Amino acid sequence: MELKKSLSLTISYFDLFDYPLKKEEIWQWLWSETGRSLARGEVERELTSGQREGWIAEKEGFYFLPGREKIVGWREERGKISWKKIKKAQRVARLLGLIFGVKMIAVCSNLGYLNADEEADIDFFVVSEVDRIWSVRFWSVFWMKILGQRPSPGKTKNKICLSYFVTEDNLNLKSTEIGEPDRHLIYLLSQYLPIYSEDNLWQRFVAANDWIKRYLPNFQYGSAAERFLIKPKYLWWKRLMAGLADKRIERLLERIQRQKMAGELKALMNDGRKKVIINNKMLKLHSNDKREEINQKISKSQFSISPPASPCKAWRAGK
């Protein structure tokens, strides 16, 4: 029964985002409340049993909830769309990587596992040097605005969303959990896709967030997660600039940005719900964070191991 519930939760979670899974992906992303890793053969036998019982369906090697066959084609279409968006993300990362203080950039949300739709923007997770988070955000937003790459109401397609920054000494994101376990956060972290990294920052990020394996015991990032990494350039210039940095400029840029922040962000800032977190180690500006709704939905579905009366409605991943 434990494995059946784990399979139900895993497949139901990805169904929220119209994403059918292959056998290997089910095993890798298999949720476990106990932290116990299961053999592939055991999982495959339960998948076969689930098909016989009618609470899992399969098509072309993909597994999903009954009545959701159409999402197999959607996954292929979104995969092609996502590859194009990744290419743009890499071009932008080459530019932002020249900014003094930028140490790592990863794409996240649906694009992180190649499941972005045509109209989606490109969500960046940026790691800065210690005590450089405000200047990194300032210059990142400045250049994207100058180049017309910032999202605006009604214009989000392929635009660059810069709403998540942390410093390199604050890589463990467990502090952003809402409840324990925060299932959506844990799955989101497993889907971060690095595109720029200096000084082994990506490997350090993975190590800092190894706690997600408490609930995803089979999960490994592996070399596949690094296939889109671009090689840093002009590091000598950035190191030279490091010697010229003035903390007074950092504080000035902090004051400017705090003053210009939208009232909605200020209202949500550090209110305990962790949608918006603003301090000198983290700038998390997710006013539309949907983790609470998604976690509630998956909690209701995790024990539903009979054929659903109607397919789950897709939810867009919270940024």
mmCIF file of N, CA and C in Angstrom, residues 25-120:
data_model
loop_
_atom_site.group_PDB
_atom_site.id
_atom_site.type_symbol
_atom_site.label_atom_id
_atom_site.label_comp_id
_atom_site.label_asym_id
_atom_site.label_seq_id
_atom_site.Cartn_x
_atom_site.Cartn_y
_atom_site.Cartn_z
ATOM 1 N N GLU A 25 11.787 7.805 -14.997
ATOM 2 C CA GLU A 25 11.472 9.074 -14.330
ATOM 3 C C GLU A 25 10.601 8.845 -13.101
ATOM 4 N N ILE A 26 9.675 7.909 -13.198
ATOM 5 C CA ILE A 26 8.846 7.580 -12.031
ATOM 6 C C ILE A 26 9.727 7.075 -10.898
ATOM 7 N N TRP A 27 10.654 6.203 -11.216
ATOM 8 C CA TRP A 27 11.543 5.680 -10.183
ATOM 9 C C TRP A 27 12.398 6.814 -9.593
ATOM 10 N N GLN A 28 12.927 7.675 -10.440
ATOM 11 C CA GLN A 28 13.801 8.748 -9.962
ATOM 12 C C GLN A 28 13.051 9.755 -9.098
ATOM 13 N N TRP A 29 11.816 10.099 -9.489
ATOM 14 C CA TRP A 29 11.050 11.109 -8.772
ATOM 15 C C TRP A 29 10.034 10.507 -7.806
ATOM 16 N N LEU A 30 10.153 9.228 -7.515
ATOM 17 C CA LEU A 30 9.186 8.566 -6.652
ATOM 18 C C LEU A 30 9.209 9.158 -5.247
ATOM 19 N N TRP A 31 8.062 9.652 -4.838
ATOM 20 C CA TRP A 31 7.943 10.252 -3.505
ATOM 21 C C TRP A 31 7.935 9.166 -2.437
ATOM 22 N N SER A 32 8.618 9.438 -1.324
ATOM 23 C CA SER A 32 8.647 8.487 -0.217
ATOM 24 C C SER A 32 8.540 9.231 1.105
ATOM 25 N N GLU A 33 7.499 8.946 1.863
ATOM 26 C CA GLU A 33 7.349 9.556 3.186
ATOM 27 C C GLU A 33 8.343 8.974 4.180
ATOM 28 N N THR A 34 8.814 7.763 3.915
ATOM 29 C CA THR A 34 9.721 7.095 4.846
ATOM 30 C C THR A 34 11.188 7.289 4.499
ATOM 31 N N GLY A 35 11.477 7.776 3.273
ATOM 32 C CA GLY A 35 12.849 7.937 2.839
ATOM 33 C C GLY A 35 13.480 6.643 2.360
ATOM 34 N N ARG A 36 12.650 5.603 2.211
ATOM 35 C CA ARG A 36 13.191 4.304 1.793
ATOM 36 C C ARG A 36 13.267 4.219 0.276
ATOM 37 N N SER A 37 14.449 3.877 -0.228
ATOM 38 C CA SER A 37 14.645 3.700 -1.662
ATOM 39 C C SER A 37 14.147 2.321 -2.081
ATOM 40 N N LEU A 38 13.474 2.254 -3.217
ATOM 41 C CA LEU A 38 12.926 0.999 -3.714
ATOM 42 C C LEU A 38 13.619 0.589 -5.008
ATOM 43 N N ALA A 39 13.729 -0.709 -5.219
ATOM 44 C CA ALA A 39 14.346 -1.219 -6.437
ATOM 45 C C ALA A 39 13.461 -0.922 -7.636
ATOM 46 N N ARG A 40 14.083 -0.747 -8.799
ATOM 47 C CA ARG A 40 13.332 -0.474 -10.023
ATOM 48 C C ARG A 40 12.322 -1.577 -10.321
ATOM 49 N N GLY A 41 12.731 -2.817 -10.106
ATOM 50 C CA GLY A 41 11.848 -3.944 -10.405
ATOM 51 C C GLY A 41 10.571 -3.908 -9.577
ATOM 52 N N GLU A 42 10.696 -3.525 -8.314
ATOM 53 C CA GLU A 42 9.535 -3.427 -7.433
ATOM 54 C C GLU A 42 8.567 -2.356 -7.925
ATOM 55 N N VAL A 43 9.121 -1.226 -8.368
ATOM 56 C CA VAL A 43 8.289 -0.138 -8.882
ATOM 57 C C VAL A 43 7.608 -0.558 -10.178
ATOM 58 N N GLU A 44 8.335 -1.232 -11.052
ATOM 59 C CA GLU A 44 7.766 -1.664 -12.329
ATOM 60 C C GLU A 44 6.632 -2.663 -12.131
ATOM 61 N N ARG A 45 6.780 -3.544 -11.150
ATOM 62 C CA ARG A 45 5.713 -4.511 -10.882
ATOM 63 C C ARG A 45 4.447 -3.795 -10.397
ATOM 64 N N GLU A 46 4.608 -2.779 -9.575
ATOM 65 C CA GLU A 46 3.446 -2.034 -9.084
ATOM 66 C C GLU A 46 2.798 -1.224 -10.207
ATOM 67 N N LEU A 47 3.609 -0.724 -11.146
ATOM 68 C CA LEU A 47 3.056 -0.026 -12.306
ATOM 69 C C LEU A 47 2.190 -0.968 -13.132
ATOM 70 N N THR A 48 2.676 -2.179 -13.345
ATOM 71 C CA THR A 48 1.904 -3.174 -14.090
ATOM 72 C C THR A 48 0.608 -3.499 -13.364
ATOM 73 N N SER A 49 0.699 -3.637 -12.046
ATOM 74 C CA SER A 49 -0.499 -3.908 -11.244
ATOM 75 C C SER A 49 -1.482 -2.752 -11.330
ATOM 76 N N GLY A 50 -0.956 -1.519 -11.297
ATOM 77 C CA GLY A 50 -1.809 -0.347 -11.396
ATOM 78 C C GLY A 50 -2.549 -0.271 -12.713
ATOM 79 N N GLN A 51 -1.899 -0.694 -13.776
ATOM 80 C CA GLN A 51 -2.570 -0.727 -15.079
ATOM 81 C C GLN A 51 -3.708 -1.741 -15.079
ATOM 82 N N ARG A 52 -3.457 -2.903 -14.485
ATOM 83 C CA ARG A 52 -4.501 -3.924 -14.429
ATOM 84 C C ARG A 52 -5.696 -3.440 -13.609
ATOM 85 N N GLU A 53 -5.403 -2.737 -12.518
ATOM 86 C CA GLU A 53 -6.467 -2.257 -11.633
ATOM 87 C C GLU A 53 -7.158 -1.007 -12.170
ATOM 88 N N GLY A 54 -6.532 -0.350 -13.144
ATOM 89 C CA GLY A 54 -7.175 0.769 -13.813
ATOM 90 C C GLY A 54 -6.907 2.140 -13.240
ATOM 91 N N TRP A 55 -5.961 2.284 -12.306
ATOM 92 C CA TRP A 55 -5.691 3.613 -11.763
ATOM 93 C C TRP A 55 -4.429 4.246 -12.357
ATOM 94 N N ILE A 56 -3.786 3.536 -13.275
ATOM 95 C CA ILE A 56 -2.676 4.070 -14.066
ATOM 96 C C ILE A 56 -2.919 3.680 -15.521
ATOM 97 N N ALA A 57 -2.606 4.600 -16.443
ATOM 98 C CA ALA A 57 -2.697 4.298 -17.869
ATOM 99 C C ALA A 57 -1.315 4.487 -18.497
ATOM 100 N N GLU A 58 -1.122 3.848 -19.654
ATOM 101 C CA GLU A 58 0.182 3.921 -20.325
ATOM 102 C C GLU A 58 -0.005 4.093 -21.829
ATOM 103 N N LYS A 59 0.864 4.878 -22.433
ATOM 104 C CA LYS A 59 0.861 5.065 -23.882
ATOM 105 C C LYS A 59 2.260 5.445 -24.330
ATOM 106 N N GLU A 60 2.777 4.687 -25.291
ATOM 107 C CA GLU A 60 4.091 4.970 -25.886
ATOM 108 C C GLU A 60 5.195 5.065 -24.833
ATOM 109 N N GLY A 61 5.067 4.267 -23.779
ATOM 110 C CA GLY A 61 6.089 4.253 -22.740
ATOM 111 C C GLY A 61 5.941 5.321 -21.683
ATOM 112 N N PHE A 62 4.839 6.081 -21.730
ATOM 113 C CA PHE A 62 4.578 7.117 -20.738
ATOM 114 C C PHE A 62 3.413 6.698 -19.851
ATOM 115 N N TYR A 63 3.500 7.056 -18.565
ATOM 116 C CA TYR A 63 2.465 6.687 -17.591
ATOM 117 C C TYR A 63 1.778 7.954 -17.077
ATOM 118 N N PHE A 64 0.470 7.847 -16.866
ATOM 119 C CA PHE A 64 -0.344 9.007 -16.491
ATOM 120 C C PHE A 64 -1.647 8.513 -15.883
ATOM 121 N N LEU A 65 -2.483 9.445 -15.420
ATOM 122 C CA LEU A 65 -3.784 9.083 -14.872
ATOM 123 C C LEU A 65 -4.748 8.721 -16.001
ATOM 124 N N PRO A 66 -5.691 7.832 -15.759
ATOM 125 C CA PRO A 66 -6.655 7.438 -16.792
ATOM 126 C C PRO A 66 -7.383 8.646 -17.374
ATOM 127 N N GLY A 67 -7.589 8.602 -18.691
ATOM 128 C CA GLY A 67 -8.293 9.674 -19.377
ATOM 129 C C GLY A 67 -7.417 10.844 -19.766
ATOM 130 N N ARG A 68 -6.101 10.713 -19.567
ATOM 131 C CA ARG A 68 -5.187 11.833 -19.830
ATOM 132 C C ARG A 68 -4.204 11.536 -20.960
ATOM 133 N N GLU A 69 -4.615 10.713 -21.911
ATOM 134 C CA GLU A 69 -3.738 10.312 -23.005
ATOM 135 C C GLU A 69 -3.183 11.493 -23.790
ATOM 136 N N LYS A 70 -3.952 12.568 -23.899
ATOM 137 C CA LYS A 70 -3.540 13.703 -24.725
ATOM 138 C C LYS A 70 -2.259 14.367 -24.231
ATOM 139 N N ILE A 71 -1.927 14.217 -22.948
ATOM 140 C CA ILE A 71 -0.747 14.913 -22.446
ATOM 141 C C ILE A 71 0.550 14.285 -22.949
ATOM 142 N N VAL A 72 0.485 13.085 -23.512
ATOM 143 C CA VAL A 72 1.680 12.478 -24.106
ATOM 144 C C VAL A 72 2.151 13.337 -25.275
ATOM 145 N N GLY A 73 1.229 13.738 -26.131
ATOM 146 C CA GLY A 73 1.579 14.608 -27.249
ATOM 147 C C GLY A 73 2.002 15.988 -26.777
ATOM 148 N N TRP A 74 1.365 16.475 -25.727
ATOM 149 C CA TRP A 74 1.729 17.791 -25.193
ATOM 150 C C TRP A 74 3.170 17.802 -24.693
ATOM 151 N N ARG A 75 3.591 16.692 -24.069
ATOM 152 C CA ARG A 75 4.963 16.651 -23.555
ATOM 153 C C ARG A 75 5.972 16.798 -24.695
ATOM 154 N N GLU A 76 5.722 16.122 -25.808
ATOM 155 C CA GLU A 76 6.643 16.210 -26.942
ATOM 156 C C GLU A 76 6.689 17.639 -27.493
ATOM 157 N N GLU A 77 5.532 18.263 -27.621
ATOM 158 C CA GLU A 77 5.471 19.628 -28.134
ATOM 159 C C GLU A 77 6.199 20.597 -27.206
ATOM 160 N N ARG A 78 5.954 20.467 -25.906
ATOM 161 C CA ARG A 78 6.582 21.380 -24.953
ATOM 162 C C ARG A 78 8.086 21.143 -24.861
ATOM 163 N N GLY A 79 8.510 19.907 -25.095
ATOM 164 C CA GLY A 79 9.940 19.626 -25.101
ATOM 165 C C GLY A 79 10.646 20.420 -26.196
ATOM 166 N N LYS A 80 10.057 20.463 -27.387
ATOM 167 C CA LYS A 80 10.651 21.222 -28.496
ATOM 168 C C LYS A 80 10.658 22.715 -28.200
ATOM 169 N N ILE A 81 9.563 23.200 -27.624
ATOM 170 C CA ILE A 81 9.478 24.620 -27.256
ATOM 171 C C ILE A 81 10.538 24.956 -26.216
ATOM 172 N N SER A 82 10.700 24.063 -25.242
ATOM 173 C CA SER A 82 11.637 24.315 -24.143
ATOM 174 C C SER A 82 13.081 24.379 -24.627
ATOM 175 N N TRP A 83 13.445 23.541 -25.592
ATOM 176 C CA TRP A 83 14.814 23.570 -26.114
ATOM 177 C C TRP A 83 15.140 24.950 -26.674
ATOM 178 N N LYS A 84 14.194 25.556 -27.369
ATOM 179 C CA LYS A 84 14.417 26.898 -27.933
ATOM 180 C C LYS A 84 14.574 27.933 -26.822
ATOM 181 N N LYS A 85 13.756 27.804 -25.788
ATOM 182 C CA LYS A 85 13.852 28.743 -24.669
ATOM 183 C C LYS A 85 15.177 28.583 -23.920
ATOM 184 N N ILE A 86 15.657 27.350 -23.785
ATOM 185 C CA ILE A 86 16.941 27.114 -23.126
ATOM 186 C C ILE A 86 18.062 27.798 -23.895
ATOM 187 N N LYS A 87 18.016 27.727 -25.217
ATOM 188 C CA LYS A 87 19.037 28.372 -26.034
ATOM 189 C C LYS A 87 19.065 29.877 -25.781
ATOM 190 N N LYS A 88 17.877 30.474 -25.672
ATOM 191 C CA LYS A 88 17.837 31.905 -25.359
ATOM 192 C C LYS A 88 18.366 32.154 -23.948
ATOM 193 N N ALA A 89 17.981 31.310 -23.001
ATOM 194 C CA ALA A 89 18.454 31.461 -21.626
ATOM 195 C C ALA A 89 19.979 31.431 -21.567
ATOM 196 N N GLN A 90 20.603 30.579 -22.363
ATOM 197 C CA GLN A 90 22.062 30.510 -22.393
ATOM 198 C C GLN A 90 22.668 31.809 -22.921
ATOM 199 N N ARG A 91 22.051 32.367 -23.967
ATOM 200 C CA ARG A 91 22.566 33.632 -24.514
ATOM 201 C C ARG A 91 22.495 34.745 -23.471
ATOM 202 N N VAL A 92 21.377 34.795 -22.751
ATOM 203 C CA VAL A 92 21.217 35.808 -21.716
ATOM 204 C C VAL A 92 22.209 35.566 -20.572
ATOM 205 N N ALA A 93 22.417 34.300 -20.220
ATOM 206 C CA ALA A 93 23.350 33.967 -19.139
ATOM 207 C C ALA A 93 24.776 34.392 -19.478
ATOM 208 N N ARG A 94 25.138 34.323 -20.754
ATOM 209 C CA ARG A 94 26.481 34.780 -21.153
ATOM 210 C C ARG A 94 26.655 36.264 -20.851
ATOM 211 N N LEU A 95 25.594 37.026 -21.056
ATOM 212 C CA LEU A 95 25.649 38.455 -20.758
ATOM 213 C C LEU A 95 25.648 38.708 -19.256
ATOM 214 N N LEU A 96 24.699 38.117 -18.538
ATOM 215 C CA LEU A 96 24.604 38.349 -17.104
ATOM 216 C C LEU A 96 25.819 37.809 -16.367
ATOM 217 N N GLY A 97 26.448 36.791 -16.934
ATOM 218 C CA GLY A 97 27.646 36.228 -16.314
ATOM 219 C C GLY A 97 28.808 37.200 -16.285
ATOM 220 N N LEU A 98 28.732 38.277 -17.067
ATOM 221 C CA LEU A 98 29.783 39.295 -17.066
ATOM 222 C C LEU A 98 29.635 40.290 -15.923
ATOM 223 N N ILE A 99 28.465 40.265 -15.277
ATOM 224 C CA ILE A 99 28.213 41.198 -14.178
ATOM 225 C C ILE A 99 29.019 40.774 -12.960
ATOM 226 N N PHE A 100 29.739 41.725 -12.398
ATOM 227 C CA PHE A 100 30.513 41.428 -11.204
ATOM 228 C C PHE A 100 29.596 40.952 -10.084
ATOM 229 N N GLY A 101 29.914 39.796 -9.502
ATOM 230 C CA GLY A 101 29.132 39.260 -8.396
ATOM 231 C C GLY A 101 28.232 38.106 -8.778
ATOM 232 N N VAL A 102 27.939 37.920 -10.072
ATOM 233 C CA VAL A 102 27.122 36.784 -10.502
ATOM 234 C C VAL A 102 27.975 35.526 -10.470
ATOM 235 N N LYS A 103 27.521 34.513 -9.727
ATOM 236 C CA LYS A 103 28.297 33.278 -9.596
ATOM 237 C C LYS A 103 27.616 32.063 -10.219
ATOM 238 N N MET A 104 26.286 32.068 -10.275
ATOM 239 C CA MET A 104 25.570 30.932 -10.847
ATOM 240 C C MET A 104 24.203 31.377 -11.344
ATOM 241 N N ILE A 105 23.747 30.761 -12.429
ATOM 242 C CA ILE A 105 22.399 30.989 -12.946
ATOM 243 C C ILE A 105 21.804 29.628 -13.303
ATOM 244 N N ALA A 106 20.582 29.404 -12.869
ATOM 245 C CA ALA A 106 19.848 28.190 -13.248
ATOM 246 C C ALA A 106 18.459 28.601 -13.721
ATOM 247 N N VAL A 107 17.906 27.825 -14.646
ATOM 248 C CA VAL A 107 16.505 28.039 -15.000
ATOM 249 C C VAL A 107 15.677 27.134 -14.099
ATOM 250 N N CYS A 108 14.475 27.584 -13.778
ATOM 251 C CA CYS A 108 13.628 26.819 -12.871
ATOM 252 C C CYS A 108 12.189 26.852 -13.351
ATOM 253 N N SER A 109 11.277 26.408 -12.512
ATOM 254 C CA SER A 109 9.870 26.250 -12.856
ATOM 255 C C SER A 109 9.746 25.209 -13.977
ATOM 256 N N ASN A 110 8.719 25.287 -14.815
ATOM 257 C CA ASN A 110 8.453 24.253 -15.813
ATOM 258 C C ASN A 110 9.585 24.082 -16.819
ATOM 259 N N LEU A 111 10.293 25.165 -17.123
ATOM 260 C CA LEU A 111 11.377 25.062 -18.091
ATOM 261 C C LEU A 111 12.514 24.190 -17.580
ATOM 262 N N GLY A 112 12.657 24.094 -16.259
ATOM 263 C CA GLY A 112 13.728 23.302 -15.684
ATOM 264 C C GLY A 112 13.666 21.833 -16.053
ATOM 265 N N TYR A 113 12.454 21.321 -16.356
ATOM 266 C CA TYR A 113 12.353 19.932 -16.819
ATOM 267 C C TYR A 113 11.728 19.869 -18.210
ATOM 268 N N LEU A 114 11.985 20.938 -18.987
ATOM 269 C CA LEU A 114 11.623 21.004 -20.407
ATOM 270 C C LEU A 114 10.123 20.815 -20.614
ATOM 271 N N ASN A 115 9.341 21.543 -19.817
ATOM 272 C CA ASN A 115 7.885 21.416 -19.900
ATOM 273 C C ASN A 115 7.218 22.789 -20.014
ATOM 274 N N ALA A 116 7.902 23.748 -20.654
ATOM 275 C CA ALA A 116 7.369 25.099 -20.786
ATOM 276 C C ALA A 116 6.445 25.192 -21.999
ATOM 277 N N ASP A 117 5.373 25.977 -21.876
ATOM 278 C CA ASP A 117 4.506 26.191 -23.029
ATOM 279 C C ASP A 117 4.982 27.403 -23.829
ATOM 280 N N GLU A 118 4.361 27.618 -24.969
ATOM 281 C CA GLU A 118 4.818 28.632 -25.920
ATOM 282 C C GLU A 118 4.867 30.031 -25.312
ATOM 283 N N GLU A 119 3.880 30.377 -24.485
ATOM 284 C CA GLU A 119 3.766 31.737 -23.965
ATOM 285 C C GLU A 119 4.540 31.954 -22.661
ATOM 286 N N ALA A 120 5.226 30.941 -22.177
ATOM 287 C CA ALA A 120 5.905 31.045 -20.881
ATOM 288 C C ALA A 120 7.117 31.962 -20.932
#
